mmCIF file of C-alpha atoms and ligand atoms in Angstrom:
data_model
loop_
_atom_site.group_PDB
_atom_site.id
_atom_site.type_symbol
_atom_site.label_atom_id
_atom_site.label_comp_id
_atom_site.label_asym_id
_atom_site.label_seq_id
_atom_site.Cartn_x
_atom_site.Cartn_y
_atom_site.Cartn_z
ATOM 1 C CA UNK A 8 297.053 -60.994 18.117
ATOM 2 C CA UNK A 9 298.304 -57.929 19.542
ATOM 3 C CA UNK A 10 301.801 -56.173 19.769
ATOM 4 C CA UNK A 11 301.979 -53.785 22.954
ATOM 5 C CA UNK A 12 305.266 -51.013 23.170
ATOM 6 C CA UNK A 13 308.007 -51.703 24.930
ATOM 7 C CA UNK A 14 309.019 -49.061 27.647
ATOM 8 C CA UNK A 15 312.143 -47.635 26.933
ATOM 9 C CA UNK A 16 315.428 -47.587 30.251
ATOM 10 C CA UNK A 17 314.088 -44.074 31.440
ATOM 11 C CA UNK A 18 310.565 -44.863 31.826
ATOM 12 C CA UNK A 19 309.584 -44.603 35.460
ATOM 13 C CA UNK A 20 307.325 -48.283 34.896
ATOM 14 C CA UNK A 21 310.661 -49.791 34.314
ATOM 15 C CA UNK A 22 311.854 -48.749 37.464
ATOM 16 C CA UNK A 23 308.614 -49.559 40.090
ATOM 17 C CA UNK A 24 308.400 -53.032 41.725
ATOM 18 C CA UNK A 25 305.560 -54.824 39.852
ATOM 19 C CA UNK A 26 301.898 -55.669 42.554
ATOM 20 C CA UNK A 27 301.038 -59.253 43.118
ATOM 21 C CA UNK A 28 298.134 -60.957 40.711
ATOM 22 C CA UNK A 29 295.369 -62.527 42.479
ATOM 23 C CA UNK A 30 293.946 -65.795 41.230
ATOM 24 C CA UNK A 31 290.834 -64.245 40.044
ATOM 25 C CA UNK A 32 292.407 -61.371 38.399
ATOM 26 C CA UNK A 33 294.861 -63.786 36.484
ATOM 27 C CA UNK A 34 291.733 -66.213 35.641
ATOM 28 C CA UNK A 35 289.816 -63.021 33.580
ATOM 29 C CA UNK A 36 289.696 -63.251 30.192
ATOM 30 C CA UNK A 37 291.193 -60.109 29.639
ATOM 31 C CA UNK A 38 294.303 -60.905 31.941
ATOM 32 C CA UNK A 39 294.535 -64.160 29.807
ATOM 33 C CA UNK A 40 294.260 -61.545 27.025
ATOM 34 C CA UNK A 41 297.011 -59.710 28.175
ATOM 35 C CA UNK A 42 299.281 -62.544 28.515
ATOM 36 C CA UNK A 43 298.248 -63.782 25.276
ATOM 37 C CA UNK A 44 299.594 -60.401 24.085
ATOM 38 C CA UNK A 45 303.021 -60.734 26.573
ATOM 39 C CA UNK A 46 303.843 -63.340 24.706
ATOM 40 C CA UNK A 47 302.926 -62.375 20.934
ATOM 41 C CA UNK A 48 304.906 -59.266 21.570
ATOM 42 C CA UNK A 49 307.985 -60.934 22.875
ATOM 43 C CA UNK A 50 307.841 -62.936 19.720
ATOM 44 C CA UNK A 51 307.687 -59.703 17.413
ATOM 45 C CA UNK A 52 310.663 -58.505 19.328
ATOM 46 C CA UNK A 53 312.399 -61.398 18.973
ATOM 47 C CA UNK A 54 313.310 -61.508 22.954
ATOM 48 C CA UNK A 55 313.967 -64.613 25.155
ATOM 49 C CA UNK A 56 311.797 -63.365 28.044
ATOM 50 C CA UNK A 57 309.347 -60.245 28.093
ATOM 51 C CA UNK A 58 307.698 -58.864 31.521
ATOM 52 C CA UNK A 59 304.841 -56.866 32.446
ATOM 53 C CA UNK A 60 306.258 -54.048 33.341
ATOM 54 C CA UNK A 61 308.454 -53.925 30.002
ATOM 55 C CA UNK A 62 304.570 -53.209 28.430
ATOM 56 C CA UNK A 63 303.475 -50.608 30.866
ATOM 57 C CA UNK A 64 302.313 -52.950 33.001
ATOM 58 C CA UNK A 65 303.088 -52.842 36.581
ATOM 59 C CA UNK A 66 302.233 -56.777 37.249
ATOM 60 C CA UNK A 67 304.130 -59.477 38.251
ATOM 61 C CA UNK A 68 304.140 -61.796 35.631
ATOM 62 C CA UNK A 69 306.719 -62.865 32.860
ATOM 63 C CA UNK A 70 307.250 -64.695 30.004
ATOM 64 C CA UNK A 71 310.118 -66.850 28.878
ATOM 65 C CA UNK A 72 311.353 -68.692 25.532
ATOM 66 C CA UNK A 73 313.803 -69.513 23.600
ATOM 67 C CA UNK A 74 313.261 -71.263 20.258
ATOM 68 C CA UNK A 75 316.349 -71.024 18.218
ATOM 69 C CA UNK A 76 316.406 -67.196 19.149
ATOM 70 C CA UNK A 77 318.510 -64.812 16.477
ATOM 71 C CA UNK A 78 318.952 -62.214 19.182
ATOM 72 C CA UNK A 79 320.654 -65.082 21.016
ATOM 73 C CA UNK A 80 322.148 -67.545 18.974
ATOM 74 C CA UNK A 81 324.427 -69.374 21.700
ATOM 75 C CA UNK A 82 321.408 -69.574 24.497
ATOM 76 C CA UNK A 83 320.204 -72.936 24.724
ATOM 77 C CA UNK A 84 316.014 -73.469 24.162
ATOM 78 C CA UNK A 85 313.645 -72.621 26.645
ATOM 79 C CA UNK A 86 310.391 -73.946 26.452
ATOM 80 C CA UNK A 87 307.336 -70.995 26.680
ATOM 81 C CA UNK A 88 307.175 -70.682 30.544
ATOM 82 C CA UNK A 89 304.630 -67.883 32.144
ATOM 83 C CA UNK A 90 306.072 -67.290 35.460
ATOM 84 C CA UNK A 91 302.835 -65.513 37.933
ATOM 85 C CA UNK A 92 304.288 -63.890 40.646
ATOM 86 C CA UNK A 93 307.404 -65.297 40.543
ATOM 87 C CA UNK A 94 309.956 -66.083 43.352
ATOM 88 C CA UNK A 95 313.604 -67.281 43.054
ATOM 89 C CA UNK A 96 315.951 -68.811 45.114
ATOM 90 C CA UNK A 97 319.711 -69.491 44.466
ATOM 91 C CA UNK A 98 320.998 -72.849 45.196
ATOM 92 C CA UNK A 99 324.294 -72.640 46.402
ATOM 93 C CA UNK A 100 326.752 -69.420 45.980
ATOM 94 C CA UNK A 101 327.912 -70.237 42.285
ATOM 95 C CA UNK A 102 328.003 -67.408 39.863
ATOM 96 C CA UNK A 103 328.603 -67.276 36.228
ATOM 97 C CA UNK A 104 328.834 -64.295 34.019
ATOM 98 C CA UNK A 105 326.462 -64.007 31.716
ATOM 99 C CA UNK A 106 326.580 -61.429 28.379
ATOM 100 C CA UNK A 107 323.072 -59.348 28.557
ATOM 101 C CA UNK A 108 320.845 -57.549 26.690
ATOM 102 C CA UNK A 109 317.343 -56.138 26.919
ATOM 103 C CA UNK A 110 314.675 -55.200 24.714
ATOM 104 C CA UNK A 111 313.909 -52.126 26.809
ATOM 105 C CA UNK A 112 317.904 -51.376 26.654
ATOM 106 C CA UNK A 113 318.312 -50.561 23.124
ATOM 107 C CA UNK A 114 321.637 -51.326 21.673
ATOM 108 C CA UNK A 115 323.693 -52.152 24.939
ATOM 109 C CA UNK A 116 325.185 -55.201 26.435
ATOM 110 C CA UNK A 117 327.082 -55.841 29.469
ATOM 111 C CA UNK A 118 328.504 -58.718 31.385
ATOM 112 C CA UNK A 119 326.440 -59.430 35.138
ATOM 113 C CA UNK A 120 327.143 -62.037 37.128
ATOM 114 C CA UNK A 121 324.149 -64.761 37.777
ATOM 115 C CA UNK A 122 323.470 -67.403 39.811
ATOM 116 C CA UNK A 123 324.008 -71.202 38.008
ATOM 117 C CA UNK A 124 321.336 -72.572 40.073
ATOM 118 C CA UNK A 125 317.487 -71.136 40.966
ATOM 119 C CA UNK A 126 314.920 -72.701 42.569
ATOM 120 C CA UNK A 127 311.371 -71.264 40.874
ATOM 121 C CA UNK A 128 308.786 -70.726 42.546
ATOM 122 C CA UNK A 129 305.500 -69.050 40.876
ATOM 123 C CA UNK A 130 301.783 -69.661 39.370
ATOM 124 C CA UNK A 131 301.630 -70.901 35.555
ATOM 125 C CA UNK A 132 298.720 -69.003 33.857
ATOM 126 C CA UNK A 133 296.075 -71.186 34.774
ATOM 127 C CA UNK A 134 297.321 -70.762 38.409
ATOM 128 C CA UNK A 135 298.688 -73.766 38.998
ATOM 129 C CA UNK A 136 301.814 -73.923 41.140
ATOM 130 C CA UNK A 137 305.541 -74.110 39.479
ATOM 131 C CA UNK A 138 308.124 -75.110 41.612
ATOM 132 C CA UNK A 139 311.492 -76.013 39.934
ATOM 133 C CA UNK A 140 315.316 -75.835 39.306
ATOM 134 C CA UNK A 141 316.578 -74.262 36.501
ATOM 135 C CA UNK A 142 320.819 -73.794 35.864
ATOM 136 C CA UNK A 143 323.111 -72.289 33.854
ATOM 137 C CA UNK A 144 322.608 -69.794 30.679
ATOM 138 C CA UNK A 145 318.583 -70.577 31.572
ATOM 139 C CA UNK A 146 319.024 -70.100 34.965
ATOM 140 C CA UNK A 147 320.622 -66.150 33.841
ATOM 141 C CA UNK A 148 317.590 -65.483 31.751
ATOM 142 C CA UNK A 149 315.107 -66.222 34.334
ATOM 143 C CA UNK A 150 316.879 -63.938 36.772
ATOM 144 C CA UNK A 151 316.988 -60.769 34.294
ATOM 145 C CA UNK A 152 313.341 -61.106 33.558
ATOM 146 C CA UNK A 153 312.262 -61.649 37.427
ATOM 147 C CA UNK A 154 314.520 -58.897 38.238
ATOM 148 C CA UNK A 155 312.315 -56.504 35.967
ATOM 149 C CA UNK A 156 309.662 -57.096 38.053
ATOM 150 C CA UNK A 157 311.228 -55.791 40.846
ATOM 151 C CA UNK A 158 312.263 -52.674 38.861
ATOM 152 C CA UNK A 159 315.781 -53.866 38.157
ATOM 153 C CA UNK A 160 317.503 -53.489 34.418
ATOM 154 C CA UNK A 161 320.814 -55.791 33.848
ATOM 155 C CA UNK A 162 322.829 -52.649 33.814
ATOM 156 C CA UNK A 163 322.409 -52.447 37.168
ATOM 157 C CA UNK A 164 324.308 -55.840 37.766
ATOM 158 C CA UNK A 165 326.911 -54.757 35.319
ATOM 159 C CA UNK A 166 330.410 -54.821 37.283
ATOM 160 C CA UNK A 167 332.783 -54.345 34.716
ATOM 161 C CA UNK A 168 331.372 -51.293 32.801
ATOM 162 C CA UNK A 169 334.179 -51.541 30.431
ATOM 163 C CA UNK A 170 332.330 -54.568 29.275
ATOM 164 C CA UNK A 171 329.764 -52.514 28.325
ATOM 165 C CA UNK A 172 329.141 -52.773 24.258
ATOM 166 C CA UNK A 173 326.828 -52.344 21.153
ATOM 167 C CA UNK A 174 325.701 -54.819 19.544
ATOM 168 C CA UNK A 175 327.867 -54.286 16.633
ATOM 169 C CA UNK A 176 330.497 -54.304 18.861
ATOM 170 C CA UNK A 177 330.076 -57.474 20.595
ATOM 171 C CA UNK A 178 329.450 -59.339 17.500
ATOM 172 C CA UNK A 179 333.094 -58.135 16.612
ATOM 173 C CA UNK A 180 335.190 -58.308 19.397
ATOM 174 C CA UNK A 181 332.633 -60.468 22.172
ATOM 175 C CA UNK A 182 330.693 -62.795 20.764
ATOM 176 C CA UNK A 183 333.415 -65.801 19.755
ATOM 177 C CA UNK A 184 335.291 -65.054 23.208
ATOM 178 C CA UNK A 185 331.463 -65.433 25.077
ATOM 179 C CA UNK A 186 330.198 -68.361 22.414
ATOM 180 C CA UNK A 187 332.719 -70.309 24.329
ATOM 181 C CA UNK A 188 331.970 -69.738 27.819
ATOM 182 C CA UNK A 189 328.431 -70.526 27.072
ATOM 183 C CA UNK A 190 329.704 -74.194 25.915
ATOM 184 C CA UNK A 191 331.541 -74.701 29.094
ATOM 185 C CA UNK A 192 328.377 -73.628 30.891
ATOM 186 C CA UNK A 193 326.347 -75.648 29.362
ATOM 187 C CA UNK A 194 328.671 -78.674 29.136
ATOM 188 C CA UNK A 195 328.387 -78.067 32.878
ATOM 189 C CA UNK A 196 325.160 -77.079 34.038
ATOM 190 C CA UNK A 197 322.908 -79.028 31.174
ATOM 191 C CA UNK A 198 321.655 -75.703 30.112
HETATM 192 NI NI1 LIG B 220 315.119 -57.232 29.766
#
């Protein structure tokens, strides 16, 4: 078990599109190392998603959970999902806004608008093809972590910048307001 750094917004690796992973390359056992470690550190750190790049890695690969998260209370479970060279496309033009925050944004949030529905295409870590739909709060989480690997942070997506906040701060004056969006969303979307 090993816990990488996290890249900091500022660091150039943040900010470079990630390169394709080959089949081989993936299949090594010290990629499978590596993702072994993508994962242990996004448990450390508590996050719901964790990619490459976010390690100083400049790969496209990301990794995804939610199990009863304390960063993220209100987000509904997500089962541990490796996404290889991911690709996503929305299904139809519905958007939701979705509260964000990033382990490589310390102490920020902001409101970006997301797609409710994805269609998923990638490799799992064995290299075996994913191709699914995913909606709603889960479908906003898999579209800030895919977006890192193109060398996009959420506070680029950020409209509103007056909805920009601590933590602290949107635990006081955000959270209840956003706790019940998320129930409509997921009342409507399933997750
Ligand atoms: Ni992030």
């Amino acid at each position: 078990m090993a816990f990488l750094r996290i890249a900091q917004v500022g660091h150039p690796v943040l900010r470079a599109p990630t390169r394709e992973v080959s089949r081989d390359e993936l299949l090594s056992p010290a990629f499978q190392g590596f993702i072994d470690d993508l994962v242990d550190t996004m448990h450390e750190a508590s996050g719901a998603g964790l990619a490459a790049n976010q390690v100083y890695r400049s790969v496209r690969v990301c990794a995804i959970e939610v199990k009863d998260n304390p960063r993220y209370p209100y987000k509904p479970n997500i089962p541990l999902t490796i996404l290889v060279n991911p690709r996503l496309s929305p299904i139809g033009d519905e958007l939701f806004d979705n509260y964000e925050g990033c382990l490589s944004v310390p102490d920020l949030r902001g409101v970006v608008p997301r797609h409710a529905e994805l269609r998923v295409q990638a490799l799992d870590r064995e290299g075996a093809p994913i191709d699914t739909v995913v909606r709603g709060i889960t479908a906003g989480t898999f579209q800030h972590e895919v977006d890192h690997l193109h060398g996009k942070l959420f506070l680029d997506r950020v409209v509103d910048t007056t909805t920009l906040c601590t933590w602290k701060e949107f635990s006081r004056h955000h959270e209840a307001g956003f706790r019940e969006r998320v129930k409509a969303i997921v009342a409507r979307y399933g997750s």
